[in-house]
PDB file of C-alpha atoms in Angstrom:
ATOM      1  CA  MET M   1       6.150   1.153  23.165  1.00 68.00           C
ATOM      2  CA  ASN M   2       6.689  -2.606  22.979  1.00 74.00           C
ATOM      3  CA  LYS M   3       3.126  -3.894  22.871  1.00 81.00           C
ATOM      4  CA  VAL M   4      -0.077  -3.248  20.895  1.00 85.00           C
ATOM      5  CA  ASP M   5      -3.633  -3.482  22.194  1.00 86.00           C
ATOM      6  CA  PHE M   6      -5.232  -5.511  19.396  1.00 92.00           C
ATOM      7  CA  SER M   7      -8.711  -5.045  20.856  1.00 92.00           C
ATOM      8  CA  ARG M   8      -8.444  -1.421  19.699  1.00 93.00           C
ATOM      9  CA  PHE M   9      -7.573  -2.612  16.195  1.00 95.00           C
ATOM     10  CA  ALA M  10     -10.567  -4.965  16.171  1.00 96.00           C
ATOM     11  CA  GLN M  11     -12.970  -2.057  16.651  1.00 96.00           C
ATOM     12  CA  SER M  12     -11.385   0.080  13.911  1.00 97.00           C
ATOM     13  CA  LYS M  13     -13.103   0.347  10.526  1.00 98.00           C
ATOM     14  CA  ILE M  14     -10.965   1.455   7.580  1.00 98.00           C
ATOM     15  CA  LEU M  15     -12.151   2.228   4.045  1.00 98.00           C
ATOM     16  CA  VAL M  16      -9.372   1.480   1.535  1.00 98.00           C
ATOM     17  CA  VAL M  17      -9.805   2.977  -1.937  1.00 98.00           C
ATOM     18  CA  GLY M  18      -7.362   2.766  -4.816  1.00 97.00           C
ATOM     19  CA  ASP M  19      -5.784   0.760  -7.591  1.00 97.00           C
ATOM     20  CA  VAL M  20      -5.904  -2.999  -7.071  1.00 97.00           C
ATOM     21  CA  MET M  21      -3.944  -5.654  -8.886  1.00 96.00           C
ATOM     22  CA  LEU M  22      -3.353  -9.370  -8.833  1.00 97.00           C
ATOM     23  CA  ASP M  23       0.253 -10.392  -8.206  1.00 94.00           C
ATOM     24  CA  ARG M  24       0.714 -13.811  -9.784  1.00 96.00           C
ATOM     25  CA  TYR M  25       3.908 -15.781  -9.202  1.00 94.00           C
ATOM     26  CA  TRP M  26       4.994 -18.705 -11.366  1.00 97.00           C
ATOM     27  CA  PHE M  27       7.722 -20.704  -9.614  1.00 96.00           C
ATOM     28  CA  GLY M  28       9.825 -23.137 -11.619  1.00 97.00           C
ATOM     29  CA  ASP M  29      13.186 -24.763 -12.201  1.00 96.00           C
ATOM     30  CA  VAL M  30      15.664 -23.664 -14.862  1.00 96.00           C
ATOM     31  CA  SER M  31      18.100 -26.305 -16.119  1.00 94.00           C
ATOM     32  CA  ARG M  32      18.669 -25.308 -19.741  1.00 95.00           C
ATOM     33  CA  ILE M  33      18.644 -22.477 -22.268  1.00 96.00           C
ATOM     34  CA  SER M  34      16.047 -22.369 -25.027  1.00 96.00           C
ATOM     35  CA  PRO M  35      17.204 -23.544 -28.470  1.00 97.00           C
ATOM     36  CA  GLU M  36      14.951 -20.843 -29.966  1.00 97.00           C
ATOM     37  CA  ALA M  37      16.550 -17.824 -28.280  1.00 96.00           C
ATOM     38  CA  PRO M  38      19.226 -17.147 -25.605  1.00 95.00           C
ATOM     39  CA  VAL M  39      16.728 -17.262 -22.751  1.00 95.00           C
ATOM     40  CA  PRO M  40      16.268 -19.711 -19.863  1.00 95.00           C
ATOM     41  CA  ILE M  41      13.465 -22.279 -19.968  1.00 97.00           C
ATOM     42  CA  ALA M  42      11.490 -22.349 -16.713  1.00 97.00           C
ATOM     43  CA  LYS M  43       9.569 -25.541 -15.981  1.00 97.00           C
ATOM     44  CA  ILE M  44       6.704 -24.236 -13.834  1.00 97.00           C
ATOM     45  CA  ASN M  45       5.758 -26.353 -10.824  1.00 96.00           C
ATOM     46  CA  ARG M  46       3.852 -23.923  -8.584  1.00 96.00           C
ATOM     47  CA  ILE M  47       1.556 -20.913  -9.024  1.00 97.00           C
ATOM     48  CA  ASP M  48       0.817 -18.426  -6.250  1.00 95.00           C
ATOM     49  CA  ASN M  49      -1.739 -15.600  -6.382  1.00 96.00           C
ATOM     50  CA  ARG M  50      -1.577 -12.581  -4.049  1.00 94.00           C
ATOM     51  CA  ALA M  51      -3.613  -9.415  -3.812  1.00 95.00           C
ATOM     52  CA  GLY M  52      -1.587  -6.307  -4.652  1.00 94.00           C
ATOM     53  CA  GLY M  53      -1.938  -2.532  -4.530  1.00 94.00           C
ATOM     54  CA  ALA M  54      -4.853  -1.267  -2.462  1.00 97.00           C
ATOM     55  CA  ALA M  55      -5.954  -4.881  -1.966  1.00 97.00           C
ATOM     56  CA  ASN M  56      -2.647  -5.584  -0.209  1.00 95.00           C
ATOM     57  CA  VAL M  57      -3.250  -2.558   2.029  1.00 96.00           C
ATOM     58  CA  ALA M  58      -6.608  -4.093   3.012  1.00 97.00           C
ATOM     59  CA  ARG M  59      -4.904  -7.470   3.627  1.00 96.00           C
ATOM     60  CA  ASN M  60      -2.415  -5.863   5.990  1.00 96.00           C
ATOM     61  CA  ILE M  61      -5.235  -4.269   7.988  1.00 97.00           C
ATOM     62  CA  ALA M  62      -7.150  -7.550   8.200  1.00 97.00           C
ATOM     63  CA  ALA M  63      -4.003  -9.492   9.202  1.00 96.00           C
ATOM     64  CA  LEU M  64      -3.690  -7.264  12.283  1.00 97.00           C
ATOM     65  CA  GLY M  65      -7.352  -7.699  13.199  1.00 96.00           C
ATOM     66  CA  GLY M  66      -8.768  -4.454  11.796  1.00 97.00           C
ATOM     67  CA  GLN M  67     -12.013  -4.187   9.817  1.00 97.00           C
ATOM     68  CA  ALA M  68     -11.070  -3.424   6.203  1.00 98.00           C
ATOM     69  CA  THR M  69     -13.415  -2.579   3.343  1.00 98.00           C
ATOM     70  CA  LEU M  70     -11.948  -2.318  -0.154  1.00 98.00           C
ATOM     71  CA  LEU M  71     -13.299  -0.188  -3.018  1.00 98.00           C
ATOM     72  CA  SER M  72     -11.839  -0.338  -6.524  1.00 98.00           C
ATOM     73  CA  VAL M  73     -12.370  -1.136 -10.215  1.00 97.00           C
ATOM     74  CA  VAL M  74     -11.434  -4.466 -11.820  1.00 97.00           C
ATOM     75  CA  GLY M  75     -12.128  -6.173 -15.120  1.00 96.00           C
ATOM     76  CA  ASP M  76     -14.785  -8.802 -15.650  1.00 96.00           C
ATOM     77  CA  ASP M  77     -12.341 -11.695 -15.837  1.00 96.00           C
ATOM     78  CA  GLU M  78     -10.640 -14.599 -14.082  1.00 97.00           C
ATOM     79  CA  ALA M  79      -8.148 -12.326 -12.299  1.00 97.00           C
ATOM     80  CA  ALA M  80     -11.060 -10.381 -10.761  1.00 97.00           C
ATOM     81  CA  ASP M  81     -12.645 -13.652  -9.601  1.00 98.00           C
ATOM     82  CA  THR M  82      -9.335 -14.599  -7.984  1.00 98.00           C
ATOM     83  CA  LEU M  83      -9.041 -11.220  -6.238  1.00 98.00           C
ATOM     84  CA  ASP M  84     -12.621 -11.477  -4.975  1.00 97.00           C
ATOM     85  CA  GLU M  85     -11.911 -14.920  -3.539  1.00 97.00           C
ATOM     86  CA  LEU M  86      -8.644 -13.779  -1.916  1.00 97.00           C
ATOM     87  CA  MET M  87     -10.480 -10.904  -0.215  1.00 97.00           C
ATOM     88  CA  ARG M  88     -13.256 -13.216   0.960  1.00 97.00           C
ATOM     89  CA  GLN M  89     -10.734 -15.663   2.441  1.00 96.00           C
ATOM     90  CA  GLU M  90      -9.131 -12.871   4.480  1.00 94.00           C
ATOM     91  CA  GLY M  91     -12.402 -11.475   5.811  1.00 95.00           C
ATOM     92  CA  ILE M  92     -12.273  -8.269   3.769  1.00 97.00           C
ATOM     93  CA  CYS M  93     -15.501  -6.707   2.552  1.00 97.00           C
ATOM     94  CA  SER M  94     -14.768  -5.841  -1.076  1.00 96.00           C
ATOM     95  CA  HIS M  95     -16.660  -3.592  -3.475  1.00 97.00           C
ATOM     96  CA  LEU M  96     -14.863  -4.381  -6.729  1.00 97.00           C
ATOM     97  CA  MET M  97     -16.676  -2.643  -9.578  1.00 96.00           C
ATOM     98  CA  ARG M  98     -16.473  -4.869 -12.650  1.00 96.00           C
ATOM     99  CA  SER M  99     -15.765  -3.137 -15.943  1.00 95.00           C
ATOM    100  CA  PRO M 100     -16.177  -5.021 -19.236  1.00 91.00           C
ATOM    101  CA  ASP M 101     -13.925  -2.443 -20.899  1.00 90.00           C
ATOM    102  CA  MET M 102     -10.659  -3.184 -19.084  1.00 92.00           C
ATOM    103  CA  PRO M 103      -8.680  -6.159 -17.802  1.00 95.00           C
ATOM    104  CA  THR M 104      -7.956  -6.522 -14.105  1.00 97.00           C
ATOM    105  CA  ILE M 105      -4.407  -5.259 -13.540  1.00 97.00           C
ATOM    106  CA  LEU M 106      -2.221  -8.356 -13.435  1.00 97.00           C
ATOM    107  CA  LYS M 107       1.497  -8.538 -12.667  1.00 96.00           C
ATOM    108  CA  LEU M 108       2.883 -11.935 -13.598  1.00 97.00           C
ATOM    109  CA  ARG M 109       6.327 -12.804 -12.250  1.00 95.00           C
ATOM    110  CA  VAL M 110       8.296 -15.876 -13.268  1.00 97.00           C
ATOM    111  CA  LEU M 111      10.826 -16.977 -10.632  1.00 95.00           C
ATOM    112  CA  SER M 112      13.430 -19.678 -10.306  1.00 95.00           C
ATOM    113  CA  ARG M 113      15.376 -20.311  -7.102  1.00 90.00           C
ATOM    114  CA  GLN M 114      13.815 -17.150  -5.653  1.00 84.00           C
ATOM    115  CA  GLN M 115      15.242 -15.043  -8.506  1.00 90.00           C
ATOM    116  CA  GLN M 116      12.857 -13.151 -10.776  1.00 93.00           C
ATOM    117  CA  LEU M 117      13.379 -14.027 -14.452  1.00 96.00           C
ATOM    118  CA  ILE M 118      10.752 -11.711 -15.949  1.00 96.00           C
ATOM    119  CA  ARG M 119       7.677  -9.677 -15.027  1.00 96.00           C
ATOM    120  CA  LEU M 120       4.737  -9.286 -17.401  1.00 97.00           C
ATOM    121  CA  ASP M 121       2.172  -6.517 -16.763  1.00 97.00           C
ATOM    122  CA  PHE M 122      -1.402  -6.468 -18.072  1.00 95.00           C
ATOM    123  CA  GLU M 123      -3.249  -3.221 -17.415  1.00 94.00           C
ATOM    124  CA  HIS M 124      -5.603  -0.581 -18.760  1.00 93.00           C
ATOM    125  CA  ARG M 125      -7.071   2.575 -17.204  1.00 93.00           C
ATOM    126  CA  PRO M 126     -10.683   2.444 -15.935  1.00 95.00           C
ATOM    127  CA  ASP M 127     -13.528   3.710 -18.120  1.00 93.00           C
ATOM    128  CA  PRO M 128     -15.592   6.812 -17.125  1.00 93.00           C
ATOM    129  CA  GLY M 129     -18.683   4.741 -16.258  1.00 93.00           C
ATOM    130  CA  SER M 130     -16.795   2.659 -13.690  1.00 94.00           C
ATOM    131  CA  LEU M 131     -15.228   5.762 -12.183  1.00 94.00           C
ATOM    132  CA  HIS M 132     -18.670   7.338 -11.769  1.00 94.00           C
ATOM    133  CA  GLN M 133     -19.823   4.182  -9.965  1.00 94.00           C
ATOM    134  CA  ILE M 134     -16.796   4.319  -7.657  1.00 96.00           C
ATOM    135  CA  ASP M 135     -17.494   7.943  -6.796  1.00 96.00           C
ATOM    136  CA  ALA M 136     -21.117   7.221  -5.833  1.00 96.00           C
ATOM    137  CA  GLN M 137     -20.121   4.137  -3.808  1.00 97.00           C
ATOM    138  CA  TYR M 138     -17.382   6.046  -1.962  1.00 98.00           C
ATOM    139  CA  ARG M 139     -19.808   8.736  -0.814  1.00 97.00           C
ATOM    140  CA  SER M 140     -22.314   6.091   0.238  1.00 97.00           C
ATOM    141  CA  LEU M 141     -19.782   4.102   2.305  1.00 98.00           C
ATOM    142  CA  LEU M 142     -17.819   6.988   3.830  1.00 98.00           C
ATOM    143  CA  PRO M 143     -19.979   7.800   6.904  1.00 98.00           C
ATOM    144  CA  ASP M 144     -19.538   4.272   8.322  1.00 97.00           C
ATOM    145  CA  PHE M 145     -15.742   4.384   8.709  1.00 98.00           C
ATOM    146  CA  ASP M 146     -13.197   5.650  11.235  1.00 97.00           C
ATOM    147  CA  ALA M 147     -10.505   6.454   8.664  1.00 98.00           C
ATOM    148  CA  VAL M 148      -9.890   6.443   4.908  1.00 98.00           C
ATOM    149  CA  ILE M 149      -6.774   5.181   3.127  1.00 98.00           C
ATOM    150  CA  LEU M 150      -6.279   6.214  -0.504  1.00 98.00           C
ATOM    151  CA  SER M 151      -3.721   3.930  -2.185  1.00 96.00           C
ATOM    152  CA  ASP M 152      -2.473   5.587  -5.367  1.00 95.00           C
ATOM    153  CA  TYR M 153      -0.578   3.444  -7.866  1.00 94.00           C
ATOM    154  CA  ASN M 154      -1.295   5.934 -10.670  1.00 94.00           C
ATOM    155  CA  LYS M 155      -3.530   3.466 -12.522  1.00 95.00           C
ATOM    156  CA  GLY M 156      -6.582   5.753 -12.670  1.00 94.00           C
ATOM    157  CA  VAL M 157      -8.953   4.755  -9.853  1.00 96.00           C
ATOM    158  CA  LEU M 158      -8.189   7.840  -7.716  1.00 96.00           C
ATOM    159  CA  HIS M 159      -9.510  10.208 -10.391  1.00 93.00           C
ATOM    160  CA  SER M 160     -11.461  12.327  -7.860  1.00 92.00           C
ATOM    161  CA  VAL M 161      -8.913  12.333  -5.052  1.00 96.00           C
ATOM    162  CA  ALA M 162      -9.334  16.028  -4.170  1.00 96.00           C
ATOM    163  CA  ASP M 163     -13.129  15.665  -3.912  1.00 97.00           C
ATOM    164  CA  TRP M 164     -12.771  12.495  -1.833  1.00 98.00           C
ATOM    165  CA  ILE M 165     -10.402  14.188   0.612  1.00 98.00           C
ATOM    166  CA  ALA M 166     -12.850  17.084   0.992  1.00 97.00           C
ATOM    167  CA  ALA M 167     -15.801  14.732   1.538  1.00 98.00           C
ATOM    168  CA  ALA M 168     -13.930  12.793   4.232  1.00 98.00           C
ATOM    169  CA  ARG M 169     -12.677  15.922   5.981  1.00 96.00           C
ATOM    170  CA  ALA M 170     -16.216  17.359   5.998  1.00 97.00           C
ATOM    171  CA  LEU M 171     -17.240  14.312   8.054  1.00 97.00           C
ATOM    172  CA  GLY M 172     -14.193  14.559  10.333  1.00 97.00           C
ATOM    173  CA  LYS M 173     -12.570  11.408   8.930  1.00 97.00           C
ATOM    174  CA  PRO M 174      -8.755  11.235   8.779  1.00 98.00           C
ATOM    175  CA  VAL M 175      -7.437  10.619   5.248  1.00 98.00           C
ATOM    176  CA  LEU M 176      -4.093   8.861   4.766  1.00 98.00           C
ATOM    177  CA  ILE M 177      -2.572   8.674   1.298  1.00 98.00           C
ATOM    178  CA  ASP M 178       0.203   6.631  -0.286  1.00 95.00           C
ATOM    179  CA  PRO M 179       1.052   9.052  -3.142  1.00 95.00           C
ATOM    180  CA  LYS M 180       2.342   8.690  -6.698  1.00 93.00           C
ATOM    181  CA  GLY M 181       3.409  11.038  -9.485  1.00 89.00           C
ATOM    182  CA  THR M 182       5.091  14.443  -9.597  1.00 90.00           C
ATOM    183  CA  ASP M 183       2.092  16.582  -8.653  1.00 91.00           C
ATOM    184  CA  PHE M 184       1.132  16.227  -4.988  1.00 95.00           C
ATOM    185  CA  SER M 185      -1.170  19.300  -5.074  1.00 95.00           C
ATOM    186  CA  LYS M 186      -4.158  16.985  -5.664  1.00 96.00           C
ATOM    187  CA  TYR M 187      -3.589  15.585  -2.148  1.00 97.00           C
ATOM    188  CA  LYS M 188      -4.077  18.970  -0.464  1.00 97.00           C
ATOM    189  CA  GLY M 189      -5.971  18.753   2.810  1.00 97.00           C
ATOM    190  CA  ALA M 190      -5.127  15.117   3.562  1.00 98.00           C
ATOM    191  CA  THR M 191      -4.216  14.143   7.117  1.00 98.00           C
ATOM    192  CA  LEU M 192      -1.041  12.239   6.252  1.00 98.00           C
ATOM    193  CA  LEU M 193       1.035  11.446   3.158  1.00 97.00           C
ATOM    194  CA  THR M 194       3.511   8.519   3.142  1.00 96.00           C
ATOM    195  CA  PRO M 195       5.921   9.004   0.208  1.00 95.00           C
ATOM    196  CA  ASN M 196       9.162   7.086  -0.117  1.00 92.00           C
ATOM    197  CA  ARG M 197      12.417   8.848  -0.984  1.00 91.00           C
ATOM    198  CA  SER M 198      12.055   8.628  -4.764  1.00 91.00           C
ATOM    199  CA  GLU M 199       8.424   9.790  -4.624  1.00 93.00           C
ATOM    200  CA  LEU M 200       9.327  12.801  -2.482  1.00 94.00           C
ATOM    201  CA  LYS M 201      12.228  13.609  -4.814  1.00 93.00           C
ATOM    202  CA  GLU M 202       9.865  13.565  -7.819  1.00 91.00           C
ATOM    203  CA  ALA M 203       7.407  15.897  -6.106  1.00 90.00           C
ATOM    204  CA  ALA M 204       9.743  18.267  -4.246  1.00 91.00           C
ATOM    205  CA  GLY M 205      13.139  17.958  -5.943  1.00 90.00           C
ATOM    206  CA  ALA M 206      16.437  16.444  -4.846  1.00 91.00           C
ATOM    207  CA  TRP M 207      18.318  17.316  -1.644  1.00 94.00           C
ATOM    208  CA  ALA M 208      22.017  17.287  -0.831  1.00 93.00           C
ATOM    209  CA  ASN M 209      21.868  16.867   2.935  1.00 93.00           C
ATOM    210  CA  GLU M 210      19.516  16.309   5.879  1.00 91.00           C
ATOM    211  CA  ALA M 211      18.865  20.030   6.382  1.00 92.00           C
ATOM    212  CA  GLU M 212      17.706  20.398   2.773  1.00 93.00           C
ATOM    213  CA  LEU M 213      15.517  17.318   3.115  1.00 93.00           C
ATOM    214  CA  ILE M 214      13.854  18.732   6.242  1.00 93.00           C
ATOM    215  CA  GLY M 215      13.253  22.026   4.446  1.00 94.00           C
ATOM    216  CA  LYS M 216      11.647  20.354   1.431  1.00 94.00           C
ATOM    217  CA  ALA M 217       9.513  17.981   3.514  1.00 95.00           C
ATOM    218  CA  GLN M 218       8.232  20.743   5.806  1.00 96.00           C
ATOM    219  CA  LYS M 219       7.570  23.116   2.884  1.00 95.00           C
ATOM    220  CA  LEU M 220       5.535  20.435   1.122  1.00 95.00           C
ATOM    221  CA  ARG M 221       3.637  19.612   4.318  1.00 96.00           C
ATOM    222  CA  GLU M 222       2.724  23.279   4.776  1.00 96.00           C
ATOM    223  CA  GLU M 223       1.758  23.826   1.126  1.00 96.00           C
ATOM    224  CA  LEU M 224      -0.535  20.796   1.162  1.00 97.00           C
ATOM    225  CA  ASP M 225      -2.037  21.651   4.560  1.00 96.00           C
ATOM    226  CA  LEU M 226      -1.143  18.205   5.920  1.00 97.00           C
ATOM    227  CA  GLN M 227      -1.198  17.286   9.580  1.00 97.00           C
ATOM    228  CA  ALA M 228       1.972  15.295   8.928  1.00 97.00           C
ATOM    229  CA  LEU M 229       4.220  13.828   6.259  1.00 97.00           C
ATOM    230  CA  LEU M 230       5.787  10.406   6.845  1.00 97.00           C
ATOM    231  CA  LEU M 231       8.861   9.732   4.722  1.00 96.00           C
ATOM    232  CA  THR M 232       9.873   6.079   4.343  1.00 92.00           C
ATOM    233  CA  ARG M 233      13.627   5.987   3.817  1.00 87.00           C
ATOM    234  CA  SER M 234      14.488   2.321   3.186  1.00 80.00           C
ATOM    235  CA  GLU M 235      17.656   1.432   5.116  1.00 78.00           C
ATOM    236  CA  GLU M 236      17.526   4.861   6.815  1.00 82.00           C
ATOM    237  CA  GLY M 237      14.202   4.101   8.519  1.00 86.00           C
ATOM    238  CA  MET M 238      11.328   6.596   8.681  1.00 92.00           C
ATOM    239  CA  SER M 239      10.907  10.293   9.450  1.00 95.00           C
ATOM    240  CA  LEU M 240       7.662  11.950  10.577  1.00 97.00           C
ATOM    241  CA  TYR M 241       7.423  15.683   9.846  1.00 97.00           C
ATOM    242  CA  ARG M 242       4.888  17.755  11.775  1.00 97.00           C
ATOM    243  CA  ALA M 243       4.603  21.490  12.443  1.00 95.00           C
ATOM    244  CA  GLU M 244       5.925  21.242  15.974  1.00 88.00           C
ATOM    245  CA  GLN M 245       8.521  18.478  15.645  1.00 94.00           C
ATOM    246  CA  ILE M 246      10.295  15.797  13.608  1.00 96.00           C
ATOM    247  CA  ASP M 247      10.440  12.180  14.787  1.00 95.00           C
ATOM    248  CA  HIS M 248      12.750   9.544  13.352  1.00 93.00           C
ATOM    249  CA  HIS M 249      12.946   5.755  13.650  1.00 88.00           C
ATOM    250  CA  PRO M 250      15.859   3.692  12.308  1.00 87.00           C
ATOM    251  CA  THR M 251      15.031   0.692  10.134  1.00 78.00           C
ATOM    252  CA  ARG M 252      13.893  -2.471  11.929  1.00 66.00           C
ATOM    253  CA  ALA M 253      14.577  -5.103   9.239  1.00 55.00           C
ATOM    254  CA  GLN M 254      17.143  -7.727  10.230  1.00 59.00           C
ATOM    255  CA  GLU M 255      17.422  -8.877   6.613  1.00 62.00           C
ATOM    256  CA  VAL M 256      15.868  -7.161   3.593  1.00 59.00           C
ATOM    257  CA  TYR M 257      14.620  -9.803   1.172  1.00 53.00           C
ATOM    258  CA  ASP M 258      11.962  -8.025  -0.904  1.00 54.00           C
ATOM    259  CA  VAL M 259      10.724  -4.435  -0.488  1.00 63.00           C
ATOM    260  CA  SER M 260       7.691  -4.843  -2.796  1.00 63.00           C
ATOM    261  CA  GLY M 261       4.553  -4.066  -0.828  1.00 68.00           C
ATOM    262  CA  ALA M 262       6.371  -2.526   2.154  1.00 84.00           C
ATOM    263  CA  GLY M 263       4.677   0.814   1.459  1.00 90.00           C
ATOM    264  CA  ASP M 264       1.304  -0.949   1.590  1.00 93.00           C
ATOM    265  CA  THR M 265       2.142  -2.256   5.061  1.00 93.00           C
ATOM    266  CA  VAL M 266       3.229   1.177   6.289  1.00 95.00           C
ATOM    267  CA  ILE M 267       0.073   3.006   5.148  1.00 96.00           C
ATOM    268  CA  ALA M 268      -2.153   0.134   6.379  1.00 97.00           C
ATOM    269  CA  VAL M 269      -0.658   0.165   9.874  1.00 97.00           C
ATOM    270  CA  MET M 270      -0.643   3.975  10.053  1.00 97.00           C
ATOM    271  CA  GLY M 271      -4.340   4.063   9.107  1.00 97.00           C
ATOM    272  CA  LEU M 272      -5.224   1.303  11.528  1.00 97.00           C
ATOM    273  CA  CYS M 273      -3.361   2.996  14.383  1.00 97.00           C
ATOM    274  CA  VAL M 274      -4.901   6.421  13.691  1.00 97.00           C
ATOM    275  CA  ALA M 275      -8.380   4.852  13.614  1.00 97.00           C
ATOM    276  CA  ALA M 276      -7.593   3.057  16.889  1.00 96.00           C
ATOM    277  CA  GLY M 277      -6.614   6.318  18.592  1.00 95.00           C
ATOM    278  CA  TYR M 278      -2.820   6.037  18.631  1.00 96.00           C
ATOM    279  CA  SER M 279      -0.764   9.207  18.182  1.00 95.00           C
ATOM    280  CA  LEU M 280       1.152   9.644  14.918  1.00 96.00           C
ATOM    281  CA  PRO M 281       4.581   8.983  16.554  1.00 95.00           C
ATOM    282  CA  GLU M 282       3.175   5.808  18.163  1.00 95.00           C
ATOM    283  CA  ALA M 283       1.681   4.790  14.817  1.00 96.00           C
ATOM    284  CA  MET M 284       5.040   5.317  13.076  1.00 95.00           C
ATOM    285  CA  HIS M 285       6.792   3.170  15.683  1.00 94.00           C
ATOM    286  CA  ILE M 286       4.301   0.325  15.121  1.00 95.00           C
ATOM    287  CA  ALA M 287       4.353   0.713  11.308  1.00 94.00           C
ATOM    288  CA  ASN M 288       8.156   0.642  11.291  1.00 92.00           C
ATOM    289  CA  ALA M 289       8.151  -2.661  13.181  1.00 92.00           C
ATOM    290  CA  ALA M 290       5.565  -4.173  10.795  1.00 92.00           C
ATOM    291  CA  ALA M 291       7.512  -3.028   7.721  1.00 90.00           C
ATOM    292  CA  GLY M 292      10.622  -4.690   9.129  1.00 88.00           C
ATOM    293  CA  VAL M 293       8.702  -7.968   9.193  1.00 90.00           C
ATOM    294  CA  VAL M 294       7.338  -7.838   5.623  1.00 88.00           C
ATOM    295  CA  VAL M 295      10.576  -6.853   3.848  1.00 85.00           C
ATOM    296  CA  ALA M 296      12.086 -10.115   5.103  1.00 83.00           C
ATOM    297  CA  LYS M 297       9.443 -12.038   3.095  1.00 81.00           C
ATOM    298  CA  LEU M 298       9.137 -12.734  -0.648  1.00 74.00           C
ATOM    299  CA  GLY M 299       6.672 -10.603  -2.617  1.00 71.00           C
ATOM    300  CA  THR M 300       3.634  -8.756  -1.324  1.00 74.00           C
ATOM    301  CA  ALA M 301       3.217  -9.964   2.243  1.00 82.00           C
ATOM    302  CA  VAL M 302       1.509  -9.140   5.536  1.00 90.00           C
ATOM    303  CA  CYS M 303       2.545  -8.955   9.180  1.00 92.00           C
ATOM    304  CA  SER M 304       0.580 -11.057  11.668  1.00 92.00           C
ATOM    305  CA  GLN M 305      -0.328  -9.958  15.182  1.00 93.00           C
ATOM    306  CA  GLN M 306       2.234 -12.335  16.701  1.00 93.00           C
ATOM    307  CA  GLU M 307       4.976 -11.178  14.312  1.00 94.00           C
ATOM    308  CA  LEU M 308       4.238  -7.564  15.208  1.00 94.00           C
ATOM    309  CA  GLN M 309       4.353  -8.239  18.942  1.00 93.00           C
ATOM    310  CA  ASN M 310       7.649 -10.109  18.520  1.00 91.00           C
ATOM    311  CA  ALA M 311       9.138  -7.266  16.460  1.00 90.00           C
ATOM    312  CA  LEU M 312       8.038  -4.633  18.990  1.00 91.00           C
ATOM    313  CA  ALA M 313       9.428  -6.700  21.863  1.00 90.00           C
ATOM    314  CA  LYS M 314      12.869  -6.558  20.227  1.00 83.00           C
TER     315      LYS M 314
END
């Protein structure tokens, strides 16, 4: 496949639920060391804000012409205002529940000459009241969508993941999950899981060779009653494990610059393709091409329609 029918994407409605964060980048120049401590002094000359986590998944869907709706919990603060505005600018319908009891998750990176000097994280887990609101909103929104993506960054929003999978499956909606943590049993019954190598190792244990990897991946897929498991393998590409066969695609990146957010692109494109009626192997092929585009960019990034077509044409 070397071309995508974007009209199919345009008709696809995806509900993205999960942990959102604001990725804030401070860019500056370093020319001296601080007299107060042996650390560089960065003179900041540019600030860039980007939507991260589940919000970046929604961005990736919107960038390819899909209809994305985002559901999550944020604080009642400036970072939440910024996230709201970023979603509005990209045509994403966002339901960001504001909690006065927590800050919006913020990851602040200070960079000089494209090198990261430090990252500062501000975060707190959501309160029970906000989680109850999310649960009610999820059930209200669910019937209107073609597919559901649950983006788990282990920050607390996906507290009812098992119930949400069951609710979606009861309505015949495919559920795709980007997992986190050591216990994948909570994802039982999902359509597709997209762990990376380290995430699969945490959940299923290490492997010494390809045969052991296949055994662990297929065992996990069967135990969790998944239609498929998609393993993202960095420079080794991607592998799709299903009951009847295994498909593999080598990596498409010409130059890997920054892998942050690549998993968001993969799950976004997989969800969009499934909603648009593509088969899982076709979806993997398209997602692999999109991931190759974003890892060549700095920070959380998206793949445009033209970039995807160009990548597929290669």
